[in-house]
Coordinates of C-alpha atoms and ligand atoms in Angstrom, one line a residue:
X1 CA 0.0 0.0 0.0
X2 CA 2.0 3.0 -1.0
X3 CA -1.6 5.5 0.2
X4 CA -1.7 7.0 3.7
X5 CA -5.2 6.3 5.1
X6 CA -7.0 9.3 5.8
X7 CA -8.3 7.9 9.5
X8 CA -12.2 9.5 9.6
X9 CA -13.1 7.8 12.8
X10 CA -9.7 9.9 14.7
X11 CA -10.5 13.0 12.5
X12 CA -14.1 13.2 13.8
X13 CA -13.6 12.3 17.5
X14 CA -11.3 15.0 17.6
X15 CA -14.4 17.7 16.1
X16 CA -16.7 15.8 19.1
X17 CA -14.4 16.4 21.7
X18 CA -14.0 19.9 20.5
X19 CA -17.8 20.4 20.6
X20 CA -18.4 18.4 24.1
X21 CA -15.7 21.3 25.1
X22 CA -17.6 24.4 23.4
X23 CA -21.0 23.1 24.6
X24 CA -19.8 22.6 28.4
X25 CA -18.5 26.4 28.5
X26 CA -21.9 27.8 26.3
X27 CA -23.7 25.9 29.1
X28 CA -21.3 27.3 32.0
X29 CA -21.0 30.9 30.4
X30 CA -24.9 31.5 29.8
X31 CA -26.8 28.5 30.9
X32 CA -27.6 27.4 27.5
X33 CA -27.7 23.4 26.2
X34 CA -28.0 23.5 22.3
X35 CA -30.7 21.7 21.2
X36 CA -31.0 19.8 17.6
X37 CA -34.7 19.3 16.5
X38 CA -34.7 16.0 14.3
X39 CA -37.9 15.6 11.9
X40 CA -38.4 12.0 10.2
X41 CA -40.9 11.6 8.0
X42 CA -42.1 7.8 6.8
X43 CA -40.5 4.8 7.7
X44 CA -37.7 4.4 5.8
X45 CA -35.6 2.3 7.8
X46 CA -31.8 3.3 6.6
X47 CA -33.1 7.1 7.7
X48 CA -34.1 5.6 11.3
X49 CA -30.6 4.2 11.6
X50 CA -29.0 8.1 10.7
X51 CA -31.3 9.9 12.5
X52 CA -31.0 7.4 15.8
X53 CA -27.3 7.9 14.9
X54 CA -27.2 11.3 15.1
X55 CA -29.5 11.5 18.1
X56 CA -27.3 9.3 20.3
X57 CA -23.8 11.6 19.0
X58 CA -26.0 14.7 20.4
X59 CA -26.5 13.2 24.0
X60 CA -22.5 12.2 23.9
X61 CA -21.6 15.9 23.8
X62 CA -24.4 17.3 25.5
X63 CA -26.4 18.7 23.2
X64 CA -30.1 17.8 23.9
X65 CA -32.3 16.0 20.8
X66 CA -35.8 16.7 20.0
X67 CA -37.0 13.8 17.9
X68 CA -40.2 14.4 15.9
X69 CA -41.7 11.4 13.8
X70 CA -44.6 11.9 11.3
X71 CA -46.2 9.1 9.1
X72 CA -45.3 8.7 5.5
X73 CA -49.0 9.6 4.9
X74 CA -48.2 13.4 6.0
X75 CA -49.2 16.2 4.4
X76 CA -47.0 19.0 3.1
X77 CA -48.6 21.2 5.3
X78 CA -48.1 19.1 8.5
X79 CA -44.3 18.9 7.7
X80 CA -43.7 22.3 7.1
X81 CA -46.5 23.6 10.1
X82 CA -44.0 21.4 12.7
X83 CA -41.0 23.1 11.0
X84 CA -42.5 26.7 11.8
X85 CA -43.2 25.6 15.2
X86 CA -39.2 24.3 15.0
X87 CA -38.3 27.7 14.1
X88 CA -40.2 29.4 17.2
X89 CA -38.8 27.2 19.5
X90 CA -36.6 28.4 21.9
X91 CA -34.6 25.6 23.2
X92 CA -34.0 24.2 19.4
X93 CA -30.9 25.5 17.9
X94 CA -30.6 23.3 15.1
X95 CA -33.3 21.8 12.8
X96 CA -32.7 18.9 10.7
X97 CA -35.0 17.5 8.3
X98 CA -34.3 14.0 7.5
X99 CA -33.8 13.4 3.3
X100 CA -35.2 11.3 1.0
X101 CA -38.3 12.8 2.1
X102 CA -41.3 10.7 1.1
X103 CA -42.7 10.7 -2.4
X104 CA -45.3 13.5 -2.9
X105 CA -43.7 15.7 -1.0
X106 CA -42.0 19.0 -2.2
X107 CA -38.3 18.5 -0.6
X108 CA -37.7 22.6 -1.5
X109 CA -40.5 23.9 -0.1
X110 CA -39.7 21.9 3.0
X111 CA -36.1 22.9 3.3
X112 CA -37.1 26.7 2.6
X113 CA -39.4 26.8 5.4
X114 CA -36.5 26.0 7.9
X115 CA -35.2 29.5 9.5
X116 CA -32.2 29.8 8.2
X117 CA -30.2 30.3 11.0
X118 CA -31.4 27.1 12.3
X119 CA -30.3 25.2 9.0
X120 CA -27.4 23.4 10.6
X121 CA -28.0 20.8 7.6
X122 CA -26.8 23.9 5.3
X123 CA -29.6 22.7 2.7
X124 CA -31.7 26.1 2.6
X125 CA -31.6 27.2 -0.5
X126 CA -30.0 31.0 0.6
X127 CA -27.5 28.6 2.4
X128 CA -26.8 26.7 -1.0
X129 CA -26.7 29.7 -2.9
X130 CA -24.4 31.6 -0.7
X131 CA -21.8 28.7 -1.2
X132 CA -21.8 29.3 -4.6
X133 CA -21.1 32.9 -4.8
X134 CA -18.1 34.6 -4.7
X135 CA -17.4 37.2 -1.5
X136 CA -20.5 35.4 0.3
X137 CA -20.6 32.4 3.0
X138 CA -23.5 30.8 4.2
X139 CA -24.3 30.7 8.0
X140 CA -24.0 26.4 7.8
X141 CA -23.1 24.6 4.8
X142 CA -23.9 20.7 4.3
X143 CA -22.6 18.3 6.8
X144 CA -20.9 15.3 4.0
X145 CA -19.1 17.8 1.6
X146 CA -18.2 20.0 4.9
X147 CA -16.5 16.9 6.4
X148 CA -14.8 15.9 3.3
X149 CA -12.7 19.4 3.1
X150 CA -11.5 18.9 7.0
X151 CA -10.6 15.5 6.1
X152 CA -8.4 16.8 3.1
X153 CA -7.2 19.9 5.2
X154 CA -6.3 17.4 7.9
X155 CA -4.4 15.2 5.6
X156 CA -2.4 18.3 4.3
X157 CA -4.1 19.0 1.0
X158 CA -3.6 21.9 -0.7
X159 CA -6.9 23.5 -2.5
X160 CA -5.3 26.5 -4.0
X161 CA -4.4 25.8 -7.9
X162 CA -5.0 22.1 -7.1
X163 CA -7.4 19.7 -10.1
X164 CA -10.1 18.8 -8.3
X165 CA -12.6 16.6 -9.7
X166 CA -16.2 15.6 -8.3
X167 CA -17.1 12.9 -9.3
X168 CA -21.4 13.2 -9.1
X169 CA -23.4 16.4 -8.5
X170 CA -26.4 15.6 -5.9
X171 CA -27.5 18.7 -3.7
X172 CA -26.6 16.9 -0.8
X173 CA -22.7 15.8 -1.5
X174 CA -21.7 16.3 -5.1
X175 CA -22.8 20.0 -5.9
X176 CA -21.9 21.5 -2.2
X177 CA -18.4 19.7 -2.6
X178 CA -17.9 21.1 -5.7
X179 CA -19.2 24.7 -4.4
X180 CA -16.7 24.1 -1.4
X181 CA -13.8 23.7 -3.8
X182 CA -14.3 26.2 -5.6
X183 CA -14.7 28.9 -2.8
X184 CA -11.0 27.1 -2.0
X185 CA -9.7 28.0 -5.2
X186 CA -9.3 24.5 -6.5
X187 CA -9.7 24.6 -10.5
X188 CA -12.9 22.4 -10.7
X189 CA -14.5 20.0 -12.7
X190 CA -17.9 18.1 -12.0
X191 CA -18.2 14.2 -13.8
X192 CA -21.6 12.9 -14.1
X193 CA -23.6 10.2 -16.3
X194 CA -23.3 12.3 -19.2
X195 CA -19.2 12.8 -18.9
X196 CA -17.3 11.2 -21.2
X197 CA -14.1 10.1 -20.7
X198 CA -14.8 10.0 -17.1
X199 CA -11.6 7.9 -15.9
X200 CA -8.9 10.1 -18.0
X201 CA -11.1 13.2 -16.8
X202 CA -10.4 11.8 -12.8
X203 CA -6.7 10.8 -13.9
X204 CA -6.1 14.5 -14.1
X205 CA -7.0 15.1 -10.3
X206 CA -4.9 16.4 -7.2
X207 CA -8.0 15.7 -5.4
X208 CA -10.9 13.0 -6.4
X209 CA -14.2 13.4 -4.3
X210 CA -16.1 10.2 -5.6
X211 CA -19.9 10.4 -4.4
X212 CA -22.1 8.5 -7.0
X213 CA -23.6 5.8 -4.4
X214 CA -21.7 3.4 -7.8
X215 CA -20.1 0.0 -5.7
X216 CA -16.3 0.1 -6.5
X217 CA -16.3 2.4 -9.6
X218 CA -13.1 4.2 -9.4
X219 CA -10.4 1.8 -10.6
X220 CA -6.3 2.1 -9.6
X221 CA -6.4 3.6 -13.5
X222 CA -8.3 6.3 -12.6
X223 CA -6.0 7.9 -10.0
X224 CA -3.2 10.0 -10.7
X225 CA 0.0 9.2 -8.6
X226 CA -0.5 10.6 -5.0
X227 CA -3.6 12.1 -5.2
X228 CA -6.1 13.1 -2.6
X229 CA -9.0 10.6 -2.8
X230 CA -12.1 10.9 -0.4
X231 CA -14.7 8.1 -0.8
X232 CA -18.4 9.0 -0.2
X233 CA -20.1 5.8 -0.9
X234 CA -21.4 3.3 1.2
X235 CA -22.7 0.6 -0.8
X236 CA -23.7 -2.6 0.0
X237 CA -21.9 -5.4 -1.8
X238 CA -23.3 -8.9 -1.5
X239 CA -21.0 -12.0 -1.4
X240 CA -23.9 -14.7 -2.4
X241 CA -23.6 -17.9 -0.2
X242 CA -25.4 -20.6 -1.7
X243 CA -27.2 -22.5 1.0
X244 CA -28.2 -21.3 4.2
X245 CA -25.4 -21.5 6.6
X246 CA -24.7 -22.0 10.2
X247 CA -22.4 -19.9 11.9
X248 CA -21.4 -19.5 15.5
X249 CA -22.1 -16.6 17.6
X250 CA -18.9 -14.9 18.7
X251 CA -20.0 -13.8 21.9
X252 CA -22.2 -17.3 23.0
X253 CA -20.7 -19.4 20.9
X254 CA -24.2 -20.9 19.8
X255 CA -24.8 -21.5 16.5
X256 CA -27.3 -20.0 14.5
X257 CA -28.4 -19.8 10.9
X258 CA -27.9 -16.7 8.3
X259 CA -30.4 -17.7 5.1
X260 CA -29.2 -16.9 1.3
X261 CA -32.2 -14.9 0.4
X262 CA -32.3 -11.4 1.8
X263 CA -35.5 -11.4 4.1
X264 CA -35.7 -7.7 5.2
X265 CA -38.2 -6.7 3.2
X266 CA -40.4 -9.8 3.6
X267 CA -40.9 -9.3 7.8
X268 CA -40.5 -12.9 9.7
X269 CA -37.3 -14.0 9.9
X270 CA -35.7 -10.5 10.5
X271 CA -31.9 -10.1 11.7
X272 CA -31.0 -13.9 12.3
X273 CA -27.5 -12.5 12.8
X274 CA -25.0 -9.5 12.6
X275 CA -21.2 -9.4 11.4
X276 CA -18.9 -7.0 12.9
X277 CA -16.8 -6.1 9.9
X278 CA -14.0 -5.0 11.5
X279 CA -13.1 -8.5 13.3
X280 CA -15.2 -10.3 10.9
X281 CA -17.2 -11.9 14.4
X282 CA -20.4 -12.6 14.2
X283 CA -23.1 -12.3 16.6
X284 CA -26.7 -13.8 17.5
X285 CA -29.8 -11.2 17.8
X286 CA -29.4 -12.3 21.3
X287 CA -26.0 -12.4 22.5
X288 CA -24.5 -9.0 21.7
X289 CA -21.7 -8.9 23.8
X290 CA -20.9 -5.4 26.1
X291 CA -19.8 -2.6 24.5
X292 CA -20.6 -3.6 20.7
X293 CA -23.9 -1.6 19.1
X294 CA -26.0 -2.7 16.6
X295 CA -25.5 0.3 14.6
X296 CA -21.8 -0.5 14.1
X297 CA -22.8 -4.0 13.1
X298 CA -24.2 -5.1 9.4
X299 CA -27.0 -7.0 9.2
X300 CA -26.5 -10.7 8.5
X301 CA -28.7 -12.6 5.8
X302 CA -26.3 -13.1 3.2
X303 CA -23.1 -12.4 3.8
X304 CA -22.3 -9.1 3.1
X305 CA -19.8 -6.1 2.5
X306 CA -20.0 -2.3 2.7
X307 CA -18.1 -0.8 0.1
X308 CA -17.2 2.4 -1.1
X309 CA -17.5 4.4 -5.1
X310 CA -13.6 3.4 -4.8
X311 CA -12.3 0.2 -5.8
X312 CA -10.5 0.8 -1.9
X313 CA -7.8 -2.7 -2.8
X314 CA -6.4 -1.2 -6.1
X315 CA -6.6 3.1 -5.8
X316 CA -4.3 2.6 -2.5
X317 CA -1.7 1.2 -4.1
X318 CA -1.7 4.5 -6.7
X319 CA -3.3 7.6 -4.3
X320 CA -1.0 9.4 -1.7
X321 CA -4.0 9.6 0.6
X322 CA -7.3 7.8 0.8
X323 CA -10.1 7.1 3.1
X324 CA -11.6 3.6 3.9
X325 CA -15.3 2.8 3.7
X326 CA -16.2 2.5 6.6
X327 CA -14.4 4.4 8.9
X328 CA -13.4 7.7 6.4
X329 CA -16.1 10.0 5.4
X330 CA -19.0 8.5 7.4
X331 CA -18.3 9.6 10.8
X332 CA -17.6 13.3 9.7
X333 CA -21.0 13.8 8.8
X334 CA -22.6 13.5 12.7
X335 CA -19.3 15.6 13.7
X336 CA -20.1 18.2 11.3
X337 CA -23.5 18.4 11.8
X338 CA -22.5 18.6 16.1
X339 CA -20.2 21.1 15.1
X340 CA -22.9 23.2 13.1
X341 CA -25.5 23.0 16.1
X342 CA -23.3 24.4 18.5
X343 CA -22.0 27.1 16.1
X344 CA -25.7 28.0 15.9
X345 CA -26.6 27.7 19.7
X346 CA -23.8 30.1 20.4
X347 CA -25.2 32.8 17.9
X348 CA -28.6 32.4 18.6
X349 CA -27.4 32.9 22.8
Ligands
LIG1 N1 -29.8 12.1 3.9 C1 -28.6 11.7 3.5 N2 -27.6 12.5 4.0 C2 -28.3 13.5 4.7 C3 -27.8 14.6 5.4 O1 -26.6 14.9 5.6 N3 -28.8 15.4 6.0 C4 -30.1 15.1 5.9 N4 -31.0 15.9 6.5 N5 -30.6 14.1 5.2 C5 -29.6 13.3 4.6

């Protein structure tokens, strides 16, 4: 491996503990505790797991969580007639409205109802526009893209004259990365599906931001020598197992069966087991030992892999820095979006 790994899990306990510090003093100095407002709409179960996520990193630092939950039968007007009560509301700081929302429902209208000095998501369209102009800066800008610049800055990259190439342009990574860049005086260039020549167009980056949710895409052919490459993708990547198979829990040493077919969608036979990818242990439902969380843990039906946009095995042997999936851009997201709450408690104060 010739790449440095760009350690995400380090970078973002170090924001946290500089938030847990910044929200003990706001609380010491003037009595305040910053409060995040959480909205989930439906039941989309991967947006449970973030927003559960992010509620839990708000109680480790002190800042206190306001979950609201409204059916995926809600009307435009209930969403946006909580957000307005959001925006009154004292003791919230922060507001963040969970994306995808359902189907139906106007995503702009919701996010342009948020005050925008609550928008610690940074997805309020004044927000997004300020990031793209020149001589102006948004009060928050998106967590993902925000995090991806400290872990470059971290690493030592210079922005300043630097190719940088995005590789995808969705409002909540891609186009705010891009935006970030810029206002960094990179010299920019967006790839999408209509880009041709998309590996020779990456091959000419200092720094490759690859967020296209596309398992494994970038190849070791696509990197230039020593570049920056940050990895936004989480994709699941399925190693098929034939049969159903036995394995044995870790923790109780009992054996239990993980089923070929993926069940999650068809209720019953939910979670038979988890794997912790990091040991490659696996667990029981029942017999989680201490100290290991679910949410770290990948569900066990087949056996399975979470991978990155970047082909992780061949771009380190060719980038100067990279980050793993997991454990890169992932956790910067929760830290930025602490970071952004606390920013906002103290100018709201
Ligand atoms: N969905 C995926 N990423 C995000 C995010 O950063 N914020 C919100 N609100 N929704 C998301």
């Amino acid at each position: 491996m010739t790449a440095s790994l760009i350690d995400g899990i380090a970078i973002a306990a170090k924001v946290r503990s500089e938030v847990a510090v910044g929200v003990g003093k706001l609380l010491k100095d003037s009595g305040i505790t910053p409060g995040l407002a959480t909205v989930l709409v439906g039941d989309n179960v991967a947006s449970q797991t973030y927003v559960r996520a992010k509620q839990k990193a708000c109680a480790e630092v002190g800042i206190e969580s306001y979950g609201h939950v409204l059916s995926s039968d809600s009307t435009q007007n209930e969403i946006v007639s909580l957000v307005r009560d959001l925006n009154a509301d004292h003791s919230v700081h922060g507001i963040l409205v969970q994306l995808p929302l359902p189907d139906g429902i106007n995503e702009e209208e919701v996010l342009s109802s948020i005050s925008i000095e609550k928008d610690v998501d940074g997805f309020h369209p004044i927000n997004i526009g300020k990031l793209g102009m020149k001589g102006r800066d948004p009060l928050f800008v998106p967590c993902t893209p925000d995090g991806c610049m400290r872990l470059l800055q971290e690493s030592g990259a210079e922005f300043s004259g630097a190719n940088a190439v995005v590789l995808g342009r969705s409002n909540i990574v891609g186009l705010p990365a891009a935006m970030l860049l810029l206002k960094r005086n990179a010299t920019l260039t967006v790839c999408h599906s209509r880009t041709r020549n998309v590996a020779e167009v990456c091959r000419q980056a200092d720094i490759l931001i690859a967020a296209v949710g596309r398992p494994e895409m970038v190849k070791a052919d696509w990197v230039k020598p020593g570049a920056f490459v940050i990895d936004v993708g989480i994709n699941n990547k399925w190693i098929s197992h034939t049969d159903d198979r036995e394995f044995r829990c870790a923790s109780s040493g009992d054996l239990f069966t993980a089923h070929h077919q993926d069940l999650s969608e068809k209720g019953g036979r939910k979670r038979m087991g988890y794997l912790d990818e990091s040991s490659g242990d696996v667990y029981s439902r029942d017999h989680l030992p201490n100290g290991i969380e679910v949410e770290g843990l990948v569900k066990l039906f087949r056996k399975n892999k979470l991978v990155g946009d970047v082909d992780f095995d061949e771009v380190k042997e060719v980038a100067g820095h990279i980050t793993p999936v997991p454990g890169g851009v992932g956790p910067m997201t929760i830290a930025q979006l602490l970071s952004n709450t606390l920013r906002s408690a103290q100018a709201l104060s």
